[in-house]
Amino acid sequence: MSEFEDDYLDNHYIHRSNWLRAAVLGANDGILSTASLAIGVAAASNFREPVILATVAGLVAGALSMAAGEYVSVSSQTDIEQADIEREKQELKEMPEIELLRLAEIYENRGLNKQTALTVAKQLTEKDALAAHVRDELGINDLSKANPIQAAFASGAAFTVGGILPLLVALFLPLKSMEYYLYGSAILFLIILGGLAAKTGGSSIGRAIIRITFWGTVAMGLTALVGYLFGVSLR
């Protein structure tokens, strides 16, 4: 990658999208899932041990599930991308003239006149025909290529970090009104996460905080209701 490209990427955020999406999703799910689970159990129990046990179980299961799910999902995307690339190789071998015209048409649709589009297509084909078609016809580039290992590790690790926060609350804060401690701390953690993610990604911090707070409140509120109803039925 050239020095110009390095400087360009330093000033833009798209190159962070893959790992940032996985990390934010993992941390958000870690906070929300473990906090919701802990709130539900706390609403149904008067003892700390069931809350801690449920939180730890949710943390371990959730982290492994997130990592495995992300790996499988991104691996499937990678398989599809690779299959398309192989298909493109075959088409370039069997009908290069048609592929050249197809590439020229793409550039023409982007705003070049017909002659210029054909000239650009010929020059890029001479340099690296497959790279040109993969990038401009299939829309696959180094920034958008999926990395299963990276995505799985980011999701699993982020879920663990996020899930540890509600666990600490369940361990050390007073048992009385534990549901409210869990809810308040989880919302605070989610706001911080949403703000950091928005800042890292260059998007609106206010919009991210509102979105994450609203849906977090809905999820934890419904879980608390289930726990409360279950607790009442036991009593």
PDB file of C-alpha atoms in Angstrom:
ATOM      1  CA  MET A   1       0.000   0.000   0.000  1.00  0.00           C
ATOM      2  CA  SER A   2       1.415   3.422  -0.975  1.00  0.00           C
ATOM      3  CA  GLU A   3       2.124   6.295   1.389  1.00  0.00           C
ATOM      4  CA  PHE A   4      -0.751   8.201  -0.212  1.00  0.00           C
ATOM      5  CA  GLU A   5      -3.156   5.331   0.483  1.00  0.00           C
ATOM      6  CA  ASP A   6      -1.966   5.121   4.085  1.00  0.00           C
ATOM      7  CA  ASP A   7      -2.613   8.840   4.563  1.00  0.00           C
ATOM      8  CA  TYR A   8      -5.990   8.505   2.866  1.00  0.00           C
ATOM      9  CA  LEU A   9      -7.103   5.688   5.164  1.00  0.00           C
ATOM     10  CA  ASP A  10      -5.873   7.565   8.227  1.00  0.00           C
ATOM     11  CA  ASN A  11      -8.422  10.279   7.424  1.00  0.00           C
ATOM     12  CA  HIS A  12     -11.356   7.962   6.766  1.00  0.00           C
ATOM     13  CA  TYR A  13     -13.240   5.399   8.783  1.00  0.00           C
ATOM     14  CA  ILE A  14     -14.325   2.729   6.317  1.00  0.00           C
ATOM     15  CA  HIS A  15     -11.189   0.613   6.914  1.00  0.00           C
ATOM     16  CA  ARG A  16     -12.341   0.188  10.522  1.00  0.00           C
ATOM     17  CA  SER A  17     -15.807  -1.052   9.653  1.00  0.00           C
ATOM     18  CA  ASN A  18     -15.204  -4.824   9.789  1.00  0.00           C
ATOM     19  CA  TRP A  19     -13.487  -5.100  13.164  1.00  0.00           C
ATOM     20  CA  LEU A  20     -15.468  -2.196  14.635  1.00  0.00           C
ATOM     21  CA  ARG A  21     -18.799  -3.806  13.749  1.00  0.00           C
ATOM     22  CA  ALA A  22     -17.781  -7.109  15.337  1.00  0.00           C
ATOM     23  CA  ALA A  23     -16.329  -5.476  18.450  1.00  0.00           C
ATOM     24  CA  VAL A  24     -19.287  -3.154  19.049  1.00  0.00           C
ATOM     25  CA  LEU A  25     -21.805  -5.931  18.439  1.00  0.00           C
ATOM     26  CA  GLY A  26     -19.930  -8.224  20.808  1.00  0.00           C
ATOM     27  CA  ALA A  27     -19.546  -5.693  23.627  1.00  0.00           C
ATOM     28  CA  ASN A  28     -23.113  -4.458  23.274  1.00  0.00           C
ATOM     29  CA  ASP A  29     -24.456  -8.005  23.345  1.00  0.00           C
ATOM     30  CA  GLY A  30     -22.200  -8.866  26.283  1.00  0.00           C
ATOM     31  CA  ILE A  31     -23.508  -5.995  28.373  1.00  0.00           C
ATOM     32  CA  LEU A  32     -27.124  -6.374  27.343  1.00  0.00           C
ATOM     33  CA  SER A  33     -27.393 -10.162  27.448  1.00  0.00           C
ATOM     34  CA  THR A  34     -25.686 -10.703  30.784  1.00  0.00           C
ATOM     35  CA  ALA A  35     -27.357  -7.681  32.397  1.00  0.00           C
ATOM     36  CA  SER A  36     -30.789  -8.747  31.149  1.00  0.00           C
ATOM     37  CA  LEU A  37     -30.235 -12.296  32.359  1.00  0.00           C
ATOM     38  CA  ALA A  38     -29.038 -11.063  35.749  1.00  0.00           C
ATOM     39  CA  ILE A  39     -31.995  -8.683  36.041  1.00  0.00           C
ATOM     40  CA  GLY A  40     -34.455 -11.439  35.224  1.00  0.00           C
ATOM     41  CA  VAL A  41     -32.992 -13.770  37.843  1.00  0.00           C
ATOM     42  CA  ALA A  42     -32.659 -10.978  40.425  1.00  0.00           C
ATOM     43  CA  ALA A  43     -36.324 -10.111  39.963  1.00  0.00           C
ATOM     44  CA  ALA A  44     -37.268 -13.735  40.666  1.00  0.00           C
ATOM     45  CA  SER A  45     -34.849 -14.447  43.534  1.00  0.00           C
ATOM     46  CA  ASN A  46     -33.917 -13.003  46.924  1.00  0.00           C
ATOM     47  CA  PHE A  47     -30.418 -14.533  46.887  1.00  0.00           C
ATOM     48  CA  ARG A  48     -27.179 -13.400  45.256  1.00  0.00           C
ATOM     49  CA  GLU A  49     -25.869 -16.843  44.250  1.00  0.00           C
ATOM     50  CA  PRO A  50     -28.470 -17.551  41.517  1.00  0.00           C
ATOM     51  CA  VAL A  51     -27.847 -14.118  40.028  1.00  0.00           C
ATOM     52  CA  ILE A  52     -24.090 -14.658  39.914  1.00  0.00           C
ATOM     53  CA  LEU A  53     -24.442 -18.195  38.542  1.00  0.00           C
ATOM     54  CA  ALA A  54     -26.812 -17.080  35.796  1.00  0.00           C
ATOM     55  CA  THR A  55     -24.553 -14.152  34.889  1.00  0.00           C
ATOM     56  CA  VAL A  56     -21.420 -16.305  34.670  1.00  0.00           C
ATOM     57  CA  ALA A  57     -23.226 -18.962  32.646  1.00  0.00           C
ATOM     58  CA  GLY A  58     -24.608 -16.330  30.296  1.00  0.00           C
ATOM     59  CA  LEU A  59     -21.190 -14.721  29.943  1.00  0.00           C
ATOM     60  CA  VAL A  60     -19.370 -17.946  29.051  1.00  0.00           C
ATOM     61  CA  ALA A  61     -22.079 -19.283  26.747  1.00  0.00           C
ATOM     62  CA  GLY A  62     -22.609 -15.924  25.085  1.00  0.00           C
ATOM     63  CA  ALA A  63     -18.920 -15.306  24.383  1.00  0.00           C
ATOM     64  CA  LEU A  64     -18.457 -18.740  22.824  1.00  0.00           C
ATOM     65  CA  SER A  65     -21.681 -18.410  20.861  1.00  0.00           C
ATOM     66  CA  MET A  66     -20.748 -14.968  19.553  1.00  0.00           C
ATOM     67  CA  ALA A  67     -17.294 -16.115  18.464  1.00  0.00           C
ATOM     68  CA  ALA A  68     -18.581 -19.269  16.799  1.00  0.00           C
ATOM     69  CA  GLY A  69     -21.499 -17.503  15.145  1.00  0.00           C
ATOM     70  CA  GLU A  70     -19.325 -14.701  13.821  1.00  0.00           C
ATOM     71  CA  TYR A  71     -16.757 -17.168  12.498  1.00  0.00           C
ATOM     72  CA  VAL A  72     -19.380 -19.250  10.687  1.00  0.00           C
ATOM     73  CA  SER A  73     -21.138 -16.164   9.308  1.00  0.00           C
ATOM     74  CA  VAL A  74     -18.005 -14.460   8.031  1.00  0.00           C
ATOM     75  CA  SER A  75     -16.588 -17.750   6.710  1.00  0.00           C
ATOM     76  CA  SER A  76     -19.761 -18.169   4.654  1.00  0.00           C
ATOM     77  CA  GLN A  77     -19.284 -14.672   3.275  1.00  0.00           C
ATOM     78  CA  THR A  78     -15.664 -15.487   2.435  1.00  0.00           C
ATOM     79  CA  ASP A  79     -16.721 -18.692   0.657  1.00  0.00           C
ATOM     80  CA  ILE A  80     -19.226 -16.744  -1.440  1.00  0.00           C
ATOM     81  CA  GLU A  81     -16.610 -14.127  -2.327  1.00  0.00           C
ATOM     82  CA  GLN A  82     -14.090 -16.806  -3.295  1.00  0.00           C
ATOM     83  CA  ALA A  83     -16.668 -18.638  -5.429  1.00  0.00           C
ATOM     84  CA  ASP A  84     -17.443 -15.398  -7.272  1.00  0.00           C
ATOM     85  CA  ILE A  85     -13.743 -14.772  -7.860  1.00  0.00           C
ATOM     86  CA  GLU A  86     -13.281 -18.282  -9.270  1.00  0.00           C
ATOM     87  CA  ARG A  87     -16.304 -17.767 -11.522  1.00  0.00           C
ATOM     88  CA  GLU A  88     -14.839 -14.467 -12.703  1.00  0.00           C
ATOM     89  CA  LYS A  89     -11.523 -16.170 -13.518  1.00  0.00           C
ATOM     90  CA  GLN A  90     -13.362 -18.673 -15.676  1.00  0.00           C
ATOM     91  CA  GLU A  91     -15.352 -15.985 -17.481  1.00  0.00           C
ATOM     92  CA  LEU A  92     -12.185 -13.995 -18.201  1.00  0.00           C
ATOM     93  CA  LYS A  93     -10.624 -17.122 -19.664  1.00  0.00           C
ATOM     94  CA  GLU A  94     -13.618 -18.127 -21.771  1.00  0.00           C
ATOM     95  CA  MET A  95     -14.961 -14.738 -22.974  1.00  0.00           C
ATOM     96  CA  PRO A  96     -12.409 -11.951 -22.416  1.00  0.00           C
ATOM     97  CA  GLU A  97     -13.982  -9.646 -25.017  1.00  0.00           C
ATOM     98  CA  ILE A  98     -17.383  -9.715 -23.325  1.00  0.00           C
ATOM     99  CA  GLU A  99     -15.778  -9.164 -19.931  1.00  0.00           C
ATOM    100  CA  LEU A 100     -13.886  -6.162 -21.312  1.00  0.00           C
ATOM    101  CA  LEU A 101     -17.099  -4.609 -22.598  1.00  0.00           C
ATOM    102  CA  ARG A 102     -18.806  -5.352 -19.294  1.00  0.00           C
ATOM    103  CA  LEU A 103     -16.033  -3.548 -17.419  1.00  0.00           C
ATOM    104  CA  ALA A 104     -16.225  -0.599 -19.821  1.00  0.00           C
ATOM    105  CA  GLU A 105     -19.992  -0.429 -19.286  1.00  0.00           C
ATOM    106  CA  ILE A 106     -19.452  -0.218 -15.530  1.00  0.00           C
ATOM    107  CA  TYR A 107     -17.152   2.787 -15.953  1.00  0.00           C
ATOM    108  CA  GLU A 108     -19.534   4.365 -18.426  1.00  0.00           C
ATOM    109  CA  ASN A 109     -22.373   4.052 -15.918  1.00  0.00           C
ATOM    110  CA  ARG A 110     -20.170   5.811 -13.381  1.00  0.00           C
ATOM    111  CA  GLY A 111     -19.877   8.867 -15.591  1.00  0.00           C
ATOM    112  CA  LEU A 112     -17.141   8.320 -18.176  1.00  0.00           C
ATOM    113  CA  ASN A 113     -17.924   8.740 -21.855  1.00  0.00           C
ATOM    114  CA  LYS A 114     -17.987   5.582 -23.943  1.00  0.00           C
ATOM    115  CA  GLN A 115     -14.531   5.959 -25.474  1.00  0.00           C
ATOM    116  CA  THR A 116     -12.838   6.883 -22.205  1.00  0.00           C
ATOM    117  CA  ALA A 117     -14.571   4.054 -20.382  1.00  0.00           C
ATOM    118  CA  LEU A 118     -13.321   1.563 -22.966  1.00  0.00           C
ATOM    119  CA  THR A 119      -9.791   2.980 -22.787  1.00  0.00           C
ATOM    120  CA  VAL A 120      -9.739   2.718 -18.997  1.00  0.00           C
ATOM    121  CA  ALA A 121     -11.123  -0.818 -19.135  1.00  0.00           C
ATOM    122  CA  LYS A 122      -8.418  -1.864 -21.633  1.00  0.00           C
ATOM    123  CA  GLN A 123      -5.611  -0.361 -19.569  1.00  0.00           C
ATOM    124  CA  LEU A 124      -6.797  -1.931 -16.328  1.00  0.00           C
ATOM    125  CA  THR A 125      -7.327  -5.266 -18.091  1.00  0.00           C
ATOM    126  CA  GLU A 126      -3.767  -5.180 -19.412  1.00  0.00           C
ATOM    127  CA  LYS A 127      -2.422  -4.500 -15.933  1.00  0.00           C
ATOM    128  CA  ASP A 128      -4.543  -7.002 -13.969  1.00  0.00           C
ATOM    129  CA  ALA A 129      -7.851  -8.064 -15.470  1.00  0.00           C
ATOM    130  CA  LEU A 130      -8.964 -10.163 -12.509  1.00  0.00           C
ATOM    131  CA  ALA A 131      -8.217  -7.435  -9.962  1.00  0.00           C
ATOM    132  CA  ALA A 132     -10.193  -4.907 -11.989  1.00  0.00           C
ATOM    133  CA  HIS A 133     -13.242  -7.155 -12.253  1.00  0.00           C
ATOM    134  CA  VAL A 134     -13.102  -8.266  -8.621  1.00  0.00           C
ATOM    135  CA  ARG A 135     -12.953  -4.658  -7.474  1.00  0.00           C
ATOM    136  CA  ASP A 136     -15.314  -2.956  -9.903  1.00  0.00           C
ATOM    137  CA  GLU A 137     -17.705  -5.708 -10.993  1.00  0.00           C
ATOM    138  CA  LEU A 138     -17.940  -7.784  -7.818  1.00  0.00           C
ATOM    139  CA  GLY A 139     -17.328  -4.916  -5.394  1.00  0.00           C
ATOM    140  CA  ILE A 140     -14.702  -6.832  -3.390  1.00  0.00           C
ATOM    141  CA  ASN A 141     -11.621  -4.997  -2.159  1.00  0.00           C
ATOM    142  CA  ASP A 142      -9.062  -5.196   0.629  1.00  0.00           C
ATOM    143  CA  LEU A 143     -11.213  -3.029   2.900  1.00  0.00           C
ATOM    144  CA  SER A 144     -14.389  -5.057   2.517  1.00  0.00           C
ATOM    145  CA  LYS A 145     -12.881  -8.553   2.504  1.00  0.00           C
ATOM    146  CA  ALA A 146     -14.111 -10.582   5.431  1.00  0.00           C
ATOM    147  CA  ASN A 147     -11.668 -12.066   7.959  1.00  0.00           C
ATOM    148  CA  PRO A 148     -13.334 -14.892   9.924  1.00  0.00           C
ATOM    149  CA  ILE A 149     -10.632 -15.253  12.589  1.00  0.00           C
ATOM    150  CA  GLN A 150     -10.427 -11.521  13.215  1.00  0.00           C
ATOM    151  CA  ALA A 151     -14.206 -11.154  13.409  1.00  0.00           C
ATOM    152  CA  ALA A 152     -14.623 -14.179  15.703  1.00  0.00           C
ATOM    153  CA  PHE A 153     -11.892 -13.043  18.092  1.00  0.00           C
ATOM    154  CA  ALA A 154     -13.182  -9.469  18.168  1.00  0.00           C
ATOM    155  CA  SER A 155     -16.756 -10.595  18.872  1.00  0.00           C
ATOM    156  CA  GLY A 156     -15.841 -13.152  21.535  1.00  0.00           C
ATOM    157  CA  ALA A 157     -13.370 -10.890  23.321  1.00  0.00           C
ATOM    158  CA  ALA A 158     -15.691  -7.891  23.175  1.00  0.00           C
ATOM    159  CA  PHE A 159     -18.615  -9.949  24.508  1.00  0.00           C
ATOM    160  CA  THR A 160     -16.434 -11.109  27.409  1.00  0.00           C
ATOM    161  CA  VAL A 161     -15.372  -7.569  28.269  1.00  0.00           C
ATOM    162  CA  GLY A 162     -18.956  -6.349  28.046  1.00  0.00           C
ATOM    163  CA  GLY A 163     -20.314  -9.272  30.063  1.00  0.00           C
ATOM    164  CA  ILE A 164     -17.788  -8.829  32.882  1.00  0.00           C
ATOM    165  CA  LEU A 165     -19.233  -5.410  33.709  1.00  0.00           C
ATOM    166  CA  PRO A 166     -22.699  -6.632  34.820  1.00  0.00           C
ATOM    167  CA  LEU A 167     -20.981  -9.544  36.586  1.00  0.00           C
ATOM    168  CA  LEU A 168     -18.983  -7.109  38.715  1.00  0.00           C
ATOM    169  CA  VAL A 169     -22.206  -5.320  39.606  1.00  0.00           C
ATOM    170  CA  ALA A 170     -23.846  -8.606  40.602  1.00  0.00           C
ATOM    171  CA  LEU A 171     -20.820  -9.538  42.721  1.00  0.00           C
ATOM    172  CA  PHE A 172     -20.240  -6.347  44.659  1.00  0.00           C
ATOM    173  CA  LEU A 173     -23.300  -4.096  44.774  1.00  0.00           C
ATOM    174  CA  PRO A 174     -26.046  -4.551  47.408  1.00  0.00           C
ATOM    175  CA  LEU A 175     -28.528  -7.345  46.777  1.00  0.00           C
ATOM    176  CA  LYS A 176     -31.454  -5.122  47.656  1.00  0.00           C
ATOM    177  CA  SER A 177     -32.709  -3.358  44.506  1.00  0.00           C
ATOM    178  CA  MET A 178     -30.120  -5.300  42.487  1.00  0.00           C
ATOM    179  CA  GLU A 179     -32.322  -5.028  39.392  1.00  0.00           C
ATOM    180  CA  TYR A 180     -32.023  -1.232  39.453  1.00  0.00           C
ATOM    181  CA  TYR A 181     -28.271  -1.319  39.991  1.00  0.00           C
ATOM    182  CA  LEU A 182     -27.909  -3.672  37.048  1.00  0.00           C
ATOM    183  CA  TYR A 183     -30.170  -1.605  34.838  1.00  0.00           C
ATOM    184  CA  GLY A 184     -28.522   1.715  35.684  1.00  0.00           C
ATOM    185  CA  SER A 185     -24.984   0.422  35.296  1.00  0.00           C
ATOM    186  CA  ALA A 186     -25.817  -1.390  32.041  1.00  0.00           C
ATOM    187  CA  ILE A 187     -27.347   1.750  30.554  1.00  0.00           C
ATOM    188  CA  LEU A 188     -24.251   3.705  31.603  1.00  0.00           C
ATOM    189  CA  PHE A 189     -21.967   1.098  30.028  1.00  0.00           C
ATOM    190  CA  LEU A 190     -24.058   1.081  26.854  1.00  0.00           C
ATOM    191  CA  ILE A 191     -23.937   4.879  26.598  1.00  0.00           C
ATOM    192  CA  ILE A 192     -20.154   4.857  26.979  1.00  0.00           C
ATOM    193  CA  LEU A 193     -19.854   2.071  24.403  1.00  0.00           C
ATOM    194  CA  GLY A 194     -22.169   3.821  21.958  1.00  0.00           C
ATOM    195  CA  GLY A 195     -20.260   7.084  22.304  1.00  0.00           C
ATOM    196  CA  LEU A 196     -16.859   5.446  21.820  1.00  0.00           C
ATOM    197  CA  ALA A 197     -18.062   3.424  18.838  1.00  0.00           C
ATOM    198  CA  ALA A 198     -19.599   6.486  17.189  1.00  0.00           C
ATOM    199  CA  LYS A 199     -16.442   8.526  17.763  1.00  0.00           C
ATOM    200  CA  THR A 200     -14.221   5.748  16.426  1.00  0.00           C
ATOM    201  CA  GLY A 201     -16.448   5.318  13.390  1.00  0.00           C
ATOM    202  CA  GLY A 202     -16.921   9.029  12.792  1.00  0.00           C
ATOM    203  CA  SER A 203     -20.723   8.929  13.127  1.00  0.00           C
ATOM    204  CA  SER A 204     -23.207  10.847  15.272  1.00  0.00           C
ATOM    205  CA  ILE A 205     -22.577  10.242  18.985  1.00  0.00           C
ATOM    206  CA  GLY A 206     -26.027  11.506  20.035  1.00  0.00           C
ATOM    207  CA  ARG A 207     -27.862   9.221  17.636  1.00  0.00           C
ATOM    208  CA  ALA A 208     -25.812   6.213  18.726  1.00  0.00           C
ATOM    209  CA  ILE A 209     -26.497   6.892  22.416  1.00  0.00           C
ATOM    210  CA  ILE A 210     -30.233   7.332  21.897  1.00  0.00           C
ATOM    211  CA  ARG A 211     -30.484   4.141  19.843  1.00  0.00           C
ATOM    212  CA  ILE A 212     -28.493   1.993  22.246  1.00  0.00           C
ATOM    213  CA  THR A 213     -30.253   3.390  25.333  1.00  0.00           C
ATOM    214  CA  PHE A 214     -33.747   2.857  23.938  1.00  0.00           C
ATOM    215  CA  TRP A 215     -33.264  -0.730  22.824  1.00  0.00           C
ATOM    216  CA  GLY A 216     -31.272  -1.587  25.935  1.00  0.00           C
ATOM    217  CA  THR A 217     -34.103  -0.331  28.114  1.00  0.00           C
ATOM    218  CA  VAL A 218     -36.662  -2.330  26.156  1.00  0.00           C
ATOM    219  CA  ALA A 219     -34.632  -5.557  26.385  1.00  0.00           C
ATOM    220  CA  MET A 220     -33.869  -5.278  30.098  1.00  0.00           C
ATOM    221  CA  GLY A 221     -37.372  -4.106  30.958  1.00  0.00           C
ATOM    222  CA  LEU A 222     -39.017  -7.091  29.277  1.00  0.00           C
ATOM    223  CA  THR A 223     -36.561  -9.501  30.903  1.00  0.00           C
ATOM    224  CA  ALA A 224     -37.218  -7.974  34.321  1.00  0.00           C
ATOM    225  CA  LEU A 225     -40.955  -8.377  33.744  1.00  0.00           C
ATOM    226  CA  VAL A 226     -40.516 -12.074  32.939  1.00  0.00           C
ATOM    227  CA  GLY A 227     -38.379 -12.542  36.045  1.00  0.00           C
ATOM    228  CA  TYR A 228     -40.867 -10.686  38.209  1.00  0.00           C
ATOM    229  CA  LEU A 229     -43.815 -12.729  36.921  1.00  0.00           C
ATOM    230  CA  PHE A 230     -41.880 -15.942  37.428  1.00  0.00           C
ATOM    231  CA  GLY A 231     -40.932 -14.886  40.952  1.00  0.00           C
ATOM    232  CA  VAL A 232     -44.536 -14.066  41.807  1.00  0.00           C
ATOM    233  CA  SER A 233     -45.687 -17.459  40.527  1.00  0.00           C
ATOM    234  CA  LEU A 234     -43.135 -19.192  42.773  1.00  0.00           C
ATOM    235  CA  ARG A 235     -44.255 -17.257  45.800  1.00  0.00           C
TER     236      ARG A 235
END
